[in-house]
Amino acid sequence: MGEARERRGGDSASRHEELRAELRSRGYRLTPQRQLVLEAVEELQHATPEQILQVVRRKARGVNISTVYRTLELLEDLDLVTHTHLGDRAPTYHSTSTPAHAHAVCRACGRVSEVPPEAVERFAATLLERYGFRLDIRHLAVFGECTECPQARSGEQAVTSKA
Amino acid sequence: MGEARERRGGDSASRHEELRAELRSRGYRLTPQRQLVLEAVEELQHATPEQILQVVRRKARGVNISTVYRTLELLEDLDLVTHTHLGDRAPTYHSTSTPAHAHAVCRACGRVSEVPPEAVERFAATLLERYGFRLDIRHLAVFGECTECPQARSGEQAVTSKA
DNA sequence: ATTTCTGCAAACCCTTTGCAATGGT
DNA sequence: ACCATTGCAAAGGGTTTGCAGAAAT
């Protein structure tokens, strides 16, 4: 349909077609909701389903949280997004179009930092060679404490809260 | 009280007193429930709150799940137990009296294996030196796939179920 | 006697599901 | 037209909380 528009789209129109093709090859359909969820994940970087819903709703009203869950499951199956657990609450979703990295979560101050693949490489190699295990770096979240942190954990329990 | 019993306890009686002292020094009390929860965690090794409850109930009837949660929180604060997340469901609790180790979870076959501290040492050192982050190995769970696994993840999504 | 702790029931958060209506293709 | 997808509402795990009665010190 519309052959005159082929190279008109510049960027977002072609991504739109790529996504549609990806979905169609598996028997799925492209819907506004699916597009918006993917865009929201890409925009937010570290987003919970609820946060994604809020962003989606800014662009289209009436979208339901269950659609977000169903869509995230689908996008993850298509390897367009991944999720990890940065706390005991809701998981966070990430776009696979951004460079892979792991996360380090400080239980004292709550800060989440990104850990580049280089820092994990040797560990991953060890697991593979010695334990026959292939680590998924995008899912990796390590918990502990920043060394220069206001130091909790001295009788009081570590603060996981959003302070 | 009872100075004649000092070295009588052999093992479990003295641990009982140690636990009581530990609790009392913080203003807490030793109750049968607390003792039973701790014993259950030590006995089960990798236990969810629900599994712990089942074991506790074999020895004392009427114990409630909320007591288990409250007790686990307390025991964790006292560094007698730790927890980690081996899946998207309930966390698993471990006794700190067993040697520290991390866990590797295969998303294809669901198997959970223990990763000894030696395998994590260098990674932990890297995080500390280069990123100022002190990793808690007991909380560490890595996700991925066994290399000699019936191989899922080829269109089908990874099986996280209890097969 | 005092104060913590427990069981119970209800509430809560996050996620999943059944179903009729909507909407891609 | 066909059938995937959605919104809604209800249900489902797992966890937390308020409170009155039970138990530890």
Short mmCIF file of C-alpha atoms (C1' of nucleotides) in Angstrom, two decimals:
data_model
loop_
_atom_site.label_atom_id
_atom_site.label_comp_id
_atom_site.label_asym_id
_atom_site.label_seq_id
_atom_site.Cartn_x
_atom_site.Cartn_y
_atom_site.Cartn_z
CA MET A 1 0.00 0.00 0.00
CA GLY A 2 1.20 3.52 -0.86
CA GLU A 3 4.35 2.87 -2.85
CA ALA A 4 5.02 6.59 -3.25
CA ARG A 5 5.81 6.82 0.47
CA GLU A 6 8.62 4.29 0.49
CA ARG A 7 11.52 6.48 1.54
CA ARG A 8 9.49 9.30 2.93
CA GLY A 9 9.34 8.16 6.50
CA GLY A 10 12.89 9.06 7.33
CA ASP A 11 13.08 7.23 10.66
CA SER A 12 10.03 6.62 12.78
CA ALA A 13 7.94 5.52 9.81
CA SER A 14 10.46 2.85 8.86
CA ARG A 15 10.74 1.62 12.43
CA HIS A 16 7.00 1.40 12.37
CA GLU A 17 7.15 -0.89 9.36
CA GLU A 18 9.93 -2.99 10.85
CA LEU A 19 7.90 -3.51 13.97
CA ARG A 20 4.83 -4.41 11.97
CA ALA A 21 6.81 -6.94 9.95
CA GLU A 22 8.32 -8.43 13.07
CA LEU A 23 4.89 -8.86 14.58
CA ARG A 24 3.19 -10.10 11.43
CA SER A 25 5.78 -12.80 10.83
CA ARG A 26 4.61 -14.33 14.05
CA GLY A 27 0.93 -13.83 13.40
CA TYR A 28 0.60 -10.79 15.63
CA ARG A 29 -0.80 -7.40 14.75
CA LEU A 30 0.53 -3.92 15.16
CA THR A 31 -1.66 -1.76 17.33
CA PRO A 32 -1.28 1.77 18.66
CA GLN A 33 -1.00 0.37 22.17
CA ARG A 34 1.91 -1.87 21.27
CA GLN A 35 3.71 0.95 19.57
CA LEU A 36 3.18 3.27 22.49
CA VAL A 37 4.36 0.77 25.06
CA LEU A 38 7.55 0.13 23.14
CA GLU A 39 8.16 3.85 22.76
CA ALA A 40 7.57 4.39 26.45
CA VAL A 41 10.09 1.71 27.41
CA GLU A 42 12.67 3.25 25.10
CA GLU A 43 12.01 6.69 26.45
CA LEU A 44 12.01 5.79 30.14
CA GLN A 45 15.02 3.44 30.19
CA HIS A 46 14.20 1.89 33.60
CA ALA A 47 10.49 1.61 33.82
CA THR A 48 7.97 -0.34 35.83
CA PRO A 49 4.70 -1.40 34.19
CA GLU A 50 2.88 1.30 36.12
CA GLN A 51 5.29 4.01 34.98
CA ILE A 52 4.97 2.80 31.42
CA LEU A 53 1.21 3.03 31.69
CA GLN A 54 1.41 6.64 32.82
CA VAL A 55 3.53 7.60 29.83
CA VAL A 56 1.33 5.71 27.40
CA ARG A 57 -1.74 7.42 28.79
CA ARG A 58 -0.31 10.82 28.02
CA LYS A 59 -0.54 9.94 24.35
CA ALA A 60 -3.63 7.77 24.28
CA ARG A 61 -6.34 7.75 26.87
CA GLY A 62 -8.14 4.66 28.12
CA VAL A 63 -5.24 2.24 27.87
CA ASN A 64 -5.44 -0.43 30.51
CA ILE A 65 -2.73 -1.82 32.74
CA SER A 66 -3.50 -5.34 31.58
CA THR A 67 -2.67 -4.32 28.03
CA VAL A 68 0.67 -3.05 29.26
CA TYR A 69 1.42 -6.38 30.92
CA ARG A 70 0.35 -8.37 27.89
CA THR A 71 2.36 -6.14 25.60
CA LEU A 72 5.49 -6.28 27.70
CA GLU A 73 5.31 -10.05 27.70
CA LEU A 74 5.00 -10.02 23.93
CA LEU A 75 7.81 -7.52 23.40
CA GLU A 76 10.04 -9.53 25.68
CA ASP A 77 9.31 -12.67 23.72
CA LEU A 78 10.33 -10.78 20.57
CA ASP A 79 13.53 -9.68 22.35
CA LEU A 80 12.63 -6.03 21.98
CA VAL A 81 12.63 -5.48 25.72
CA THR A 82 14.03 -7.24 28.80
CA HIS A 83 13.26 -6.94 32.45
CA THR A 84 15.21 -7.15 35.66
CA HIS A 85 14.46 -6.81 39.35
CA LEU A 86 16.01 -3.83 41.05
CA GLY A 87 14.10 -4.26 44.28
CA ASP A 88 11.47 -6.35 45.99
CA ARG A 89 8.69 -4.56 44.15
CA ALA A 90 7.76 -4.31 40.50
CA PRO A 91 10.31 -5.26 37.83
CA THR A 92 11.84 -2.69 35.50
CA TYR A 93 11.81 -2.97 31.73
CA HIS A 94 14.54 -1.91 29.34
CA SER A 95 14.76 -1.60 25.59
CA THR A 96 17.21 -3.98 23.94
CA SER A 97 18.11 -1.22 21.51
CA THR A 98 20.26 0.37 24.20
CA PRO A 99 23.69 -1.11 25.00
CA ALA A 100 23.55 -4.07 27.37
CA HIS A 101 24.51 -3.42 30.98
CA ALA A 102 23.95 -4.81 34.44
CA HIS A 103 22.78 -2.88 37.49
CA ALA A 104 24.18 -2.33 40.97
CA VAL A 105 21.70 -1.41 43.68
CA CYS A 106 22.86 0.16 46.94
CA ARG A 107 20.70 -1.00 49.83
CA ALA A 108 21.84 1.90 51.98
CA CYS A 109 21.10 4.88 49.76
CA GLY A 110 18.89 3.16 47.20
CA ARG A 111 20.95 4.35 44.27
CA VAL A 112 20.96 2.26 41.12
CA SER A 113 24.04 2.44 38.90
CA GLU A 114 24.79 0.90 35.57
CA VAL A 115 27.57 -1.66 35.33
CA PRO A 116 29.16 -1.91 31.87
CA PRO A 117 29.62 -5.30 30.19
CA GLU A 118 33.41 -5.13 30.56
CA ALA A 119 33.09 -5.33 34.31
CA VAL A 120 31.08 -8.52 34.00
CA GLU A 121 32.96 -10.21 31.16
CA ARG A 122 35.42 -12.23 33.20
CA PHE A 123 32.75 -13.35 35.62
CA ALA A 124 30.55 -14.44 32.72
CA ALA A 125 33.48 -16.32 31.20
CA THR A 126 34.17 -18.08 34.48
CA LEU A 127 30.57 -19.17 34.80
CA LEU A 128 30.58 -20.45 31.25
CA GLU A 129 33.90 -22.30 31.42
CA ARG A 130 33.74 -23.67 34.90
CA TYR A 131 30.03 -24.08 35.44
CA GLY A 132 28.57 -24.44 31.96
CA PHE A 133 26.31 -21.49 32.55
CA ARG A 134 25.57 -18.67 30.12
CA LEU A 135 24.80 -15.50 32.05
CA ASP A 136 22.23 -12.98 30.80
CA ILE A 137 23.87 -9.67 31.60
CA ARG A 138 20.75 -7.60 30.98
CA HIS A 139 18.94 -9.40 33.75
CA LEU A 140 21.82 -9.11 36.20
CA ALA A 141 21.29 -6.92 39.25
CA VAL A 142 23.78 -6.98 42.08
CA PHE A 143 22.87 -5.79 45.55
CA GLY A 144 25.17 -4.36 48.16
CA GLU A 145 26.41 -0.95 49.26
CA CYS A 146 28.28 2.01 47.82
CA THR A 147 31.50 2.43 49.79
CA GLU A 148 31.11 6.20 50.08
CA CYS A 149 27.53 5.99 51.18
CA PRO A 150 26.04 7.67 54.32
CA GLN A 151 26.50 4.16 55.74
CA ALA A 152 23.44 2.41 56.98
CA ARG A 153 23.56 -1.17 58.25
CA SER A 154 24.95 -0.51 61.71
CA GLY A 155 22.11 -1.77 63.77
CA GLU A 156 19.51 -0.12 61.60
CA GLN A 157 18.48 -2.18 58.65
CA ALA A 158 19.42 -1.22 55.14
CA VAL A 159 17.12 1.34 53.62
CA THR A 160 15.57 0.23 50.39
CA SER A 161 13.18 3.14 50.28
CA LYS A 162 13.04 5.87 47.71
CA ALA A 163 14.86 8.58 49.63
CA MET B 1 19.82 -17.86 86.25
CA GLY B 2 20.74 -21.51 86.93
CA GLU B 3 24.51 -21.45 87.11
CA ALA B 4 24.70 -25.25 87.45
CA ARG B 5 23.58 -25.68 83.82
CA GLU B 6 26.38 -23.70 82.25
CA ARG B 7 28.00 -26.41 80.16
CA ARG B 8 25.15 -28.87 80.25
CA GLY B 9 23.39 -27.78 77.10
CA GLY B 10 25.66 -29.59 74.70
CA ASP B 11 24.29 -27.99 71.56
CA SER B 12 20.69 -27.07 71.02
CA ALA B 13 20.20 -25.78 74.55
CA SER B 14 23.15 -23.42 74.26
CA ARG B 15 22.06 -22.20 70.85
CA HIS B 16 18.72 -21.52 72.43
CA GLU B 17 20.38 -19.32 75.02
CA GLU B 18 22.52 -17.57 72.45
CA LEU B 19 19.46 -16.75 70.43
CA ARG B 20 17.64 -15.48 73.48
CA ALA B 21 20.57 -13.28 74.42
CA GLU B 22 20.81 -11.93 70.89
CA LEU B 23 17.14 -11.04 70.92
CA ARG B 24 17.08 -9.64 74.43
CA SER B 25 20.01 -7.33 73.81
CA ARG B 26 17.79 -5.60 71.30
CA GLY B 27 14.69 -5.63 73.44
CA TYR B 28 13.08 -8.56 71.67
CA ARG B 29 11.73 -11.76 73.17
CA LEU B 30 12.36 -15.36 72.38
CA THR B 31 9.21 -17.17 71.40
CA PRO B 32 8.57 -20.71 70.17
CA GLN B 33 7.51 -19.30 66.81
CA ARG B 34 10.78 -17.46 66.33
CA GLN B 35 12.77 -20.51 67.23
CA LEU B 36 10.77 -22.71 64.89
CA VAL B 37 11.07 -20.31 61.96
CA LEU B 38 14.82 -20.13 62.36
CA GLU B 39 15.07 -23.92 62.58
CA ALA B 40 12.92 -24.31 59.50
CA VAL B 41 15.11 -21.96 57.48
CA GLU B 42 18.22 -23.86 58.56
CA GLU B 43 16.64 -27.17 57.73
CA LEU B 44 15.21 -26.21 54.34
CA GLN B 45 18.17 -24.24 52.97
CA HIS B 46 16.22 -22.55 50.15
CA ALA B 47 12.81 -21.78 51.51
CA THR B 48 9.95 -19.47 50.65
CA PRO B 49 7.83 -18.02 53.46
CA GLU B 50 5.04 -20.44 52.57
CA GLN B 51 7.34 -23.45 52.71
CA ILE B 52 8.70 -22.28 56.02
CA LEU B 53 5.18 -22.02 57.36
CA GLN B 54 4.44 -25.61 56.37
CA VAL B 55 7.48 -26.91 58.23
CA VAL B 56 6.77 -24.79 61.27
CA ARG B 57 3.21 -26.07 61.37
CA ARG B 58 4.39 -29.65 61.60
CA LYS B 59 5.82 -28.80 64.99
CA ALA B 60 3.34 -26.27 66.25
CA ARG B 61 -0.18 -25.84 65.03
CA GLY B 62 -1.94 -22.54 64.55
CA VAL B 63 1.07 -20.51 63.48
CA ASN B 64 0.11 -17.78 61.07
CA ILE B 65 1.80 -16.68 57.85
CA SER B 66 2.03 -13.13 59.11
CA THR B 67 4.13 -14.30 62.02
CA VAL B 68 6.46 -15.97 59.56
CA TYR B 69 6.86 -12.74 57.62
CA ARG B 70 7.41 -10.68 60.73
CA THR B 71 9.90 -13.19 62.07
CA LEU B 72 11.87 -13.41 58.83
CA GLU B 73 12.17 -9.66 58.77
CA LEU B 74 13.47 -9.72 62.33
CA LEU B 75 15.91 -12.58 61.74
CA GLU B 76 17.21 -10.84 58.65
CA ASP B 77 17.77 -7.68 60.65
CA LEU B 78 19.77 -9.76 63.14
CA ASP B 79 21.78 -11.22 60.25
CA LEU B 80 20.65 -14.72 61.08
CA VAL B 81 19.01 -15.19 57.70
CA THR B 82 19.20 -13.58 54.26
CA HIS B 83 16.96 -13.70 51.27
CA THR B 84 17.38 -13.68 47.52
CA HIS B 85 15.11 -13.82 44.50
CA LEU B 86 15.40 -16.94 42.40
CA GLY B 87 12.39 -16.19 40.26
CA ASP B 88 9.56 -13.76 39.75
CA ARG B 89 7.61 -15.26 42.63
CA ALA B 90 8.30 -15.45 46.34
CA PRO B 91 11.82 -14.87 47.68
CA THR B 92 13.85 -17.65 49.24
CA TYR B 93 15.45 -17.46 52.66
CA HIS B 94 18.77 -18.91 53.75
CA SER B 95 20.49 -19.33 57.05
CA THR B 96 23.68 -17.32 57.45
CA SER B 97 25.17 -20.24 59.37
CA THR B 98 25.77 -22.05 56.09
CA PRO B 99 28.71 -21.03 53.87
CA ALA B 100 27.97 -18.02 51.66
CA HIS B 101 27.23 -18.71 48.01
CA ALA B 102 25.44 -17.16 45.06
CA HIS B 103 22.86 -18.85 42.83
CA ALA B 104 22.59 -19.48 39.11
CA VAL B 105 19.11 -20.00 37.70
CA CYS B 106 18.58 -21.62 34.31
CA ARG B 107 15.58 -20.09 32.55
CA ALA B 108 15.32 -23.05 30.21
CA CYS B 109 15.21 -25.98 32.64
CA GLY B 110 14.52 -24.06 35.82
CA ARG B 111 17.46 -25.59 37.66
CA VAL B 112 19.05 -23.62 40.46
CA SER B 113 22.71 -24.26 41.18
CA GLU B 114 24.98 -22.91 43.84
CA VAL B 115 27.93 -20.75 42.82
CA PRO B 116 30.83 -20.80 45.30
CA PRO B 117 32.39 -17.56 46.53
CA GLU B 118 35.62 -18.22 44.61
CA ALA B 119 33.77 -17.86 41.34
CA VAL B 120 32.52 -14.45 42.38
CA GLU B 121 35.62 -13.11 44.13
CA ARG B 122 37.23 -11.37 41.18
CA PHE B 123 33.97 -9.85 40.07
CA ALA B 124 33.34 -8.57 43.58
CA ALA B 125 36.86 -7.13 43.69
CA THR B 126 36.34 -5.38 40.36
CA LEU B 127 33.12 -3.82 41.54
CA LEU B 128 34.78 -2.66 44.73
CA GLU B 129 37.92 -1.25 43.15
CA ARG B 130 36.51 0.23 39.99
CA TYR B 131 33.01 1.16 41.07
CA GLY B 132 33.20 1.56 44.81
CA PHE B 133 30.51 -1.01 45.30
CA ARG B 134 30.51 -3.79 47.89
CA LEU B 135 28.59 -6.76 46.53
CA ASP B 136 26.49 -8.95 48.83
CA ILE B 137 27.19 -12.42 47.53
CA ARG B 138 24.37 -14.09 49.45
CA HIS B 139 21.83 -11.99 47.63
CA LEU B 140 23.35 -12.58 44.22
CA ALA B 141 21.31 -14.60 41.74
CA VAL B 142 22.38 -14.79 38.11
CA PHE B 143 19.94 -15.76 35.38
CA GLY B 144 20.73 -17.42 32.10
CA GLU B 145 20.93 -20.93 30.70
CA CYS B 146 22.83 -24.14 31.32
CA THR B 147 24.87 -24.94 28.21
CA GLU B 148 23.88 -28.62 28.24
CA CYS B 149 20.23 -27.90 28.71
CA PRO B 150 17.35 -29.33 26.59
CA GLN B 151 17.57 -25.88 24.97
CA ALA B 152 14.48 -23.77 25.09
CA ARG B 153 14.53 -20.17 23.79
CA SER B 154 14.16 -20.92 20.08
CA GLY B 155 10.88 -19.22 19.39
CA GLU B 156 9.27 -20.57 22.49
CA GLN B 157 9.89 -18.44 25.47
CA ALA B 158 12.13 -19.59 28.26
CA VAL B 159 10.43 -21.87 30.72
CA THR B 160 10.58 -20.62 34.23
CA SER B 161 8.13 -23.18 35.52
CA LYS B 162 8.75 -25.92 38.01
CA ALA B 163 9.27 -28.81 35.58
"C1'" DA C 1 2.32 -6.05 85.79
"C1'" DT C 2 4.12 -4.63 81.76
"C1'" DT C 3 5.10 -4.66 77.09
"C1'" DT C 4 6.05 -7.57 73.24
"C1'" DC C 5 4.20 -10.86 70.29
"C1'" DT C 6 0.68 -13.53 68.00
"C1'" DG C 7 -3.50 -14.86 65.27
"C1'" DC C 8 -7.00 -13.22 62.69
"C1'" DA C 9 -9.12 -10.69 59.15
"C1'" DA C 10 -8.93 -7.19 56.16
"C1'" DA C 11 -6.35 -4.43 53.12
"C1'" DC C 12 -2.77 -3.86 49.65
"C1'" DC C 13 0.23 -4.24 45.71
"C1'" DC C 14 1.25 -6.37 41.60
"C1'" DT C 15 -0.19 -9.49 38.04
"C1'" DT C 16 -3.25 -12.58 35.48
"C1'" DT C 17 -7.54 -14.06 33.39
"C1'" DG C 18 -12.42 -14.52 31.27
"C1'" DC C 19 -15.24 -12.36 28.37
"C1'" DA C 20 -17.76 -9.33 25.31
"C1'" DA C 21 -16.73 -5.47 22.43
"C1'" DT C 22 -13.36 -3.31 19.33
"C1'" DG C 23 -10.47 -2.97 15.61
"C1'" DG C 24 -6.42 -4.66 12.34
"C1'" DT C 25 -5.72 -6.95 8.13
"C1'" DA D 1 -15.37 -11.15 7.35
"C1'" DC D 2 -12.07 -13.08 10.37
"C1'" DC D 3 -9.70 -13.49 14.37
"C1'" DA D 4 -6.21 -10.94 17.25
"C1'" DT D 5 -6.43 -7.52 20.62
"C1'" DT D 6 -8.42 -4.56 23.97
"C1'" DG D 7 -10.84 -2.74 28.23
"C1'" DC D 8 -13.11 -3.98 32.06
"C1'" DA D 9 -13.89 -6.29 36.19
"C1'" DA D 10 -12.94 -9.91 38.92
"C1'" DA D 11 -9.75 -13.12 40.80
"C1'" DG D 12 -5.21 -14.54 42.28
"C1'" DG D 13 -0.61 -14.70 44.42
"C1'" DG D 14 2.27 -12.69 47.87
"C1'" DT D 15 2.84 -9.36 51.63
"C1'" DT D 16 1.51 -5.96 55.14
"C1'" DT D 17 -1.26 -3.98 58.82
"C1'" DG D 18 -4.65 -2.87 62.79
"C1'" DC D 19 -6.25 -4.70 66.60
"C1'" DA D 20 -7.60 -7.42 70.68
"C1'" DG D 21 -6.16 -11.31 73.17
"C1'" DA D 22 -2.12 -14.34 74.58
"C1'" DA D 23 2.36 -14.87 76.27
"C1'" DA D 24 7.33 -13.61 77.70
"C1'" DT D 25 9.91 -11.30 81.06
#
